[in-house]
Short mmCIF file of C-alpha atoms in Angstrom, two decimals:
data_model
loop_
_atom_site.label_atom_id
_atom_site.label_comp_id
_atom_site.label_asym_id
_atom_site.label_seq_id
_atom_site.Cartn_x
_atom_site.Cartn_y
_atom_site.Cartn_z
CA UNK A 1 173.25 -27.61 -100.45
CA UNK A 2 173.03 -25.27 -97.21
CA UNK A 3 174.52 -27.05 -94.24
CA UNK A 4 171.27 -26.95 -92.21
CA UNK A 5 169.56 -28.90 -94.94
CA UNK A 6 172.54 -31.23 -95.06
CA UNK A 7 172.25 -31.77 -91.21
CA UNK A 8 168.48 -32.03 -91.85
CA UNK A 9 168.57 -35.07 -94.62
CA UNK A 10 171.54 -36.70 -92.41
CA UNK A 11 169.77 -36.51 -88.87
CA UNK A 12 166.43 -38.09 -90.48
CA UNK A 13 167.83 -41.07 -92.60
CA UNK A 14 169.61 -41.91 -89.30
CA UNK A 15 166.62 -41.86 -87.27
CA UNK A 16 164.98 -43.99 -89.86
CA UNK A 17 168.07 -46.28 -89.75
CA UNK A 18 168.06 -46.82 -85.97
CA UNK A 19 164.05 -46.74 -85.86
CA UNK A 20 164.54 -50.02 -88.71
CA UNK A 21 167.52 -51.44 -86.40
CA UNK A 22 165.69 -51.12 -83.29
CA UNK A 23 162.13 -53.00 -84.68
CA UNK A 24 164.29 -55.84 -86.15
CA UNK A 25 166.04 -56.20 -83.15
CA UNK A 26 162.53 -56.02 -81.09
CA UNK A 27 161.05 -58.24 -83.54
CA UNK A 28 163.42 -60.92 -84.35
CA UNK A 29 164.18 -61.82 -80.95
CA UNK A 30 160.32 -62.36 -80.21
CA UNK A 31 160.32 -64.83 -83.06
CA UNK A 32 163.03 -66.49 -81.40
CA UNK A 33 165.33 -65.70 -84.74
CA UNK A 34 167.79 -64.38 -82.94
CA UNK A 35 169.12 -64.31 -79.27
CA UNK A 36 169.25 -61.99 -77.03
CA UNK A 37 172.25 -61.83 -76.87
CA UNK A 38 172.52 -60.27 -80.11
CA UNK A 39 169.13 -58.65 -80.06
CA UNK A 40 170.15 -56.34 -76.87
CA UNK A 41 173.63 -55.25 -79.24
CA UNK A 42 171.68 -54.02 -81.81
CA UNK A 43 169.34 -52.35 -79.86
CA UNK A 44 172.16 -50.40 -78.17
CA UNK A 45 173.31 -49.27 -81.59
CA UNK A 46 170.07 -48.21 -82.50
CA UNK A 47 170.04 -45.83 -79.50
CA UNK A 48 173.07 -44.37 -80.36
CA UNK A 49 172.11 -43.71 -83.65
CA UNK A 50 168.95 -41.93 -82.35
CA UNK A 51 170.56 -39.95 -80.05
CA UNK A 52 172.98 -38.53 -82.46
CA UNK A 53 170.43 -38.06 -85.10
CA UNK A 54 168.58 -36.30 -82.62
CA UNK A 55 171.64 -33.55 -81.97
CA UNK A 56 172.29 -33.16 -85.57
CA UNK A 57 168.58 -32.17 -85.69
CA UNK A 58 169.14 -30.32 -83.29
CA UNK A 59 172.29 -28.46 -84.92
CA UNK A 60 169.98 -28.34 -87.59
CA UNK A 61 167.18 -26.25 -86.48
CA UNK A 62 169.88 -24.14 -84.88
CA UNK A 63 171.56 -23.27 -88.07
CA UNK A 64 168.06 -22.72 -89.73
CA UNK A 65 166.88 -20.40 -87.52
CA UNK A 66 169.90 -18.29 -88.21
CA UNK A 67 169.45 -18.90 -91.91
CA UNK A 68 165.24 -18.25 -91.31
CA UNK A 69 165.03 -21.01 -93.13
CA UNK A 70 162.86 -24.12 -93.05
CA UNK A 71 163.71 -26.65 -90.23
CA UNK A 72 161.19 -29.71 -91.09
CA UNK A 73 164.22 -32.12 -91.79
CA UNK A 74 165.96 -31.04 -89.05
CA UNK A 75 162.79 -31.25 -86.78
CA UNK A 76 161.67 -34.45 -88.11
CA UNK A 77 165.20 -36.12 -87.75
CA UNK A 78 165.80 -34.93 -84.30
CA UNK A 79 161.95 -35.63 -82.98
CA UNK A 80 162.79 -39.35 -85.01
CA UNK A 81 165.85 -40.07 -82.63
CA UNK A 82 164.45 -39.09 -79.97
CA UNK A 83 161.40 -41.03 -80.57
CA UNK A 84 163.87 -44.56 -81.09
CA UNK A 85 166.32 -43.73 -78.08
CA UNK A 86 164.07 -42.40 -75.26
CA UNK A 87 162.41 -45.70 -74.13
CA UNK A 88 165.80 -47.72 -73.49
CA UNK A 89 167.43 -44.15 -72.23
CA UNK A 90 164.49 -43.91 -69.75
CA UNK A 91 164.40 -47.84 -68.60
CA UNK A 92 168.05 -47.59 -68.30
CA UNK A 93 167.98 -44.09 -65.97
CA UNK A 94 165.10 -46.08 -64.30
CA UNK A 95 167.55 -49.10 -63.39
CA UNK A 96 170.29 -46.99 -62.60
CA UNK A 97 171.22 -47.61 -58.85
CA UNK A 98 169.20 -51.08 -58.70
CA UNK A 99 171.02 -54.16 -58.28
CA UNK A 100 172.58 -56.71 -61.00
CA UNK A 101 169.92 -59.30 -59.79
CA UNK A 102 167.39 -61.00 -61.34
CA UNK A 103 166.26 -63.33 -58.75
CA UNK A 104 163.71 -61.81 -56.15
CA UNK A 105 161.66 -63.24 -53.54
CA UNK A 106 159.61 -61.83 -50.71
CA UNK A 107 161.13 -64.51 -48.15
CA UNK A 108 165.20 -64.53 -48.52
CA UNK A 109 165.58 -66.92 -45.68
CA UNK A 110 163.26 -69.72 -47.23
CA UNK A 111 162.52 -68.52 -50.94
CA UNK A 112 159.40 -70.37 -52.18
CA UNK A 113 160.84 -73.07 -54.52
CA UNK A 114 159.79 -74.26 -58.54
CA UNK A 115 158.48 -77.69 -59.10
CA UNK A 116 157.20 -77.68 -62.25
CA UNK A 117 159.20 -74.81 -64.37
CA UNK A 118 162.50 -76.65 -64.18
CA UNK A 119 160.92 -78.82 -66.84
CA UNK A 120 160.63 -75.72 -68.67
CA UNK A 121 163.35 -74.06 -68.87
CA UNK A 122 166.56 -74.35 -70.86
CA UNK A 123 170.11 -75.52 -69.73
CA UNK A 124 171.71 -72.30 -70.28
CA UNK A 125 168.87 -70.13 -68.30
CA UNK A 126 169.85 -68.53 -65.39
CA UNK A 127 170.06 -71.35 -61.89
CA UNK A 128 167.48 -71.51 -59.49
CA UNK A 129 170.15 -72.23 -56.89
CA UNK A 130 170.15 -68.54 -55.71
CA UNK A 131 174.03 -69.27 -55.75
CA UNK A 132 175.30 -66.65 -57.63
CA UNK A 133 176.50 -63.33 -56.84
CA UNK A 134 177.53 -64.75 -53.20
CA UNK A 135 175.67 -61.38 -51.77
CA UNK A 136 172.34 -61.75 -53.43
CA UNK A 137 170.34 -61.49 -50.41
CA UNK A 138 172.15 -58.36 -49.67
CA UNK A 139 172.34 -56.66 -53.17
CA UNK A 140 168.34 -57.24 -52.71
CA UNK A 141 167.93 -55.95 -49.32
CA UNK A 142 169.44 -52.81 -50.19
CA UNK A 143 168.35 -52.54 -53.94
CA UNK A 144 164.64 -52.97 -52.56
CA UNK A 145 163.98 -53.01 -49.15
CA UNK A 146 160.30 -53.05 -49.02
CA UNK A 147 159.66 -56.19 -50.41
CA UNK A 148 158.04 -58.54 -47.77
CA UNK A 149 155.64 -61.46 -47.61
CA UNK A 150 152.35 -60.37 -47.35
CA UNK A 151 150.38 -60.60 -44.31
CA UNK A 152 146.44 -60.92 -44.30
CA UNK A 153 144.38 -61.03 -41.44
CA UNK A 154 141.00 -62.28 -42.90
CA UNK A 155 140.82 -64.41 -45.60
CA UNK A 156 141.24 -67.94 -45.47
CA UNK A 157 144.46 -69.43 -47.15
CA UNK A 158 142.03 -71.60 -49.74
CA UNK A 159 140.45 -68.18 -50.46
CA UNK A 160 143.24 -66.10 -50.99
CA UNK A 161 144.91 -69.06 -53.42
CA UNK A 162 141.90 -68.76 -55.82
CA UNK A 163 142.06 -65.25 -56.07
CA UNK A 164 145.99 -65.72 -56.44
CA UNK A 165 145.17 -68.00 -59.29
CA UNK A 166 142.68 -65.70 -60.91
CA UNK A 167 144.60 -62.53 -60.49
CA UNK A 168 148.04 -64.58 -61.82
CA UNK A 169 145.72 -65.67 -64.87
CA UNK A 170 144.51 -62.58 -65.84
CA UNK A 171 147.88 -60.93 -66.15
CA UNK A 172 148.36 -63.57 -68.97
CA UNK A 173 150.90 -65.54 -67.30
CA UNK A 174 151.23 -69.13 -68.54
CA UNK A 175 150.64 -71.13 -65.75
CA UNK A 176 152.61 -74.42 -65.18
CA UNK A 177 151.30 -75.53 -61.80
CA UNK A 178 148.87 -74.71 -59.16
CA UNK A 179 148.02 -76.54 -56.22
CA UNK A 180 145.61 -75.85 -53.74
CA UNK A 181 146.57 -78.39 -51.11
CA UNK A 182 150.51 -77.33 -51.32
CA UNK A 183 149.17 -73.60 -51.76
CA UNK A 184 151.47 -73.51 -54.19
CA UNK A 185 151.30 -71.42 -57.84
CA UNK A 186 154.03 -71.45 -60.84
CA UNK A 187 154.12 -69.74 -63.81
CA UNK A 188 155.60 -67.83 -66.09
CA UNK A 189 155.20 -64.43 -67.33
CA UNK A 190 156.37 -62.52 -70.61
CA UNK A 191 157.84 -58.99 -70.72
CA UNK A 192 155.72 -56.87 -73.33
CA UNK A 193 158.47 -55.50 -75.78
CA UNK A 194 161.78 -57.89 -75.88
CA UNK A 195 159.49 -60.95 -74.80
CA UNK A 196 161.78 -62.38 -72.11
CA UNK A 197 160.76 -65.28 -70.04
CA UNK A 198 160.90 -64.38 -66.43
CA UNK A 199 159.32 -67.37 -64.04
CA UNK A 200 157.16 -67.05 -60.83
CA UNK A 201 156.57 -69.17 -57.81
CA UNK A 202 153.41 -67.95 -55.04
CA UNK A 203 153.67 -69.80 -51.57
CA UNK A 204 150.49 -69.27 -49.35
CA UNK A 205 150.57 -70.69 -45.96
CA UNK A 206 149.36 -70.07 -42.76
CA UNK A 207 151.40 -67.90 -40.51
CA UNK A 208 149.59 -68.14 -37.00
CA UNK A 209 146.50 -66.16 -37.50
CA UNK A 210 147.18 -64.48 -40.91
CA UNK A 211 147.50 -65.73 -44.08
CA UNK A 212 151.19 -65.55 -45.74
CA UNK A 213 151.74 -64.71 -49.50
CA UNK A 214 155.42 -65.23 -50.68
CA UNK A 215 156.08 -64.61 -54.52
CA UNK A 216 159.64 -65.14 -56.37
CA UNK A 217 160.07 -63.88 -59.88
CA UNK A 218 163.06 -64.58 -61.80
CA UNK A 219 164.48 -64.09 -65.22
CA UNK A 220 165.93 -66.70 -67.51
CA UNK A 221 168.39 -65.01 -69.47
CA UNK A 222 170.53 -61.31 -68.50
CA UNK A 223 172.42 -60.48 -65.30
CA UNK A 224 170.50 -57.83 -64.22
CA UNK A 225 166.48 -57.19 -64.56
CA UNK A 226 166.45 -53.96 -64.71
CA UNK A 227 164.36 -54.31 -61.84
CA UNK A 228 161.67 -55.98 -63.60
CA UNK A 229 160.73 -58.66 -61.46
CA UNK A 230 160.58 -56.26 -58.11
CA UNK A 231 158.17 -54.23 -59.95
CA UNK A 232 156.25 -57.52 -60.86
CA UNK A 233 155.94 -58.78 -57.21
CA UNK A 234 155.25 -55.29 -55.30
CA UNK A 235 152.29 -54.86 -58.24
CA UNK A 236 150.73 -58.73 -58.16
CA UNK A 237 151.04 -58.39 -54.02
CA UNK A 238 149.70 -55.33 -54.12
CA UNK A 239 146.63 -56.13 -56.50
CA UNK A 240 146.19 -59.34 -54.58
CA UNK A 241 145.62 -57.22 -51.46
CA UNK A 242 143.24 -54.61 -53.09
CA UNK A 243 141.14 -57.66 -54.30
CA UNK A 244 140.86 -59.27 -51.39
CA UNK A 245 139.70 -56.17 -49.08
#
């Protein structure tokens, strides 16, 4: 067999391999099969094996073109493993430089506190305590300094909680408490692919003549969020403010 069809068949069945590896993983850990813990392994694998099934593709179509002859298997093996590796090689470049947090609020002097999702939550989630790493505040300040409570001159705090509510709703967040006369909202949201839990707590008070939105977001399980729950609070803040003008 010529080599470039050799590098051809190889580079495909591993794509297919890491493409099968990668859904299992995806898909057992959302039906709470397996942990994460073992879930995030095998996705790592998977990646590897699409990357490297994508270069022998691309050694492939190399050695066809010299050959002038056909590159399909080589094509469809390397556009495979690129196809399996790209989204964690692109949410990892994405994290790169962030913090290993996971616990984000908009007030780090007086983070809004959980009630309600204690009950919730398992013994070996991640604390509440805000204890560990001894620098958190700092890791966050520099890892995303424009988080801030949110400030709103108009609305009324009883107004701005319903439309908190609604907007926290919507989103498909599984709400475990909300009290208007605390101005207080819990809840929990789910990431779309691995299906972590990663739990939210919305303060609204009044601040002098403005109404004050703080929102925490943390993750149950993993050192590091990958910057997940910063991107969940600037968005919610952000739509809450849009909706409100």
């Amino acid at each position: 067999m010529l080599k470039h069809a050799k590098l051809g068949k190889f580079s495909t069945r591993l794509a297919l391999i890491s493409g099968l590896l990668a859904g299992a993983a995806v898909i057992l850990h959302r039906l709470h099969v397996v942990a994460f813990q073992f879930a995030l392994p095998v996705l790592a694998v998977s990646t590897l094996c699409g990357l490297i099934a994508a270069l022998l593709g691309i050694s492939g179509l190399f050695v066809a073109m010299r050959q002038r002859k056909s590159a399909l298997s080589s094509l469809t093996g390397s556009l495979l493993g690129f196809v399996v590796a790209m989204p964690t090689v692109f949410t990892l470049l994405a994290a790169s430089g962030l913090p290993r947090i996971h616990d984000i609020s908009t007030d780090l002097d007086n983070p809004p506190q959980f009630t309600a999702v204690p009950a919730l939550r398992e013994a070996t989630d991640n604390p509440l305590d805000r204890l560990k790493p001894d620098n958190l505040t700092q890791l966050q300040q520099a890892g995303y300094p424009d988080l801030k409570p949110l400030q709103l001159k108009r609305p009324a705090p009883a107004l701005v909680f319903d439309q908190a509510l609604q907007l926290a709703e919507s989103r498909g967040w599984a709400i475990a408490a909300a009290s208007a006369d605390l101005g207080t909202i819990e809840a929990t949201a789910v990431t779309p692919v691995m299906a972590f839990k990663d739990d939210v707590v919305i303060r609204i008070q009044r601040n002098g003549e403005h109404t004050q939105v703080d929102m925490r977001s943390v993750s149950r399980v993993g050192v590091s969020d990958l910057g997940a729950n910063a991107v969940r609070i600037r968005d919610f803040l952000n739509d809450l403010q849009q909706s409100l003008n």
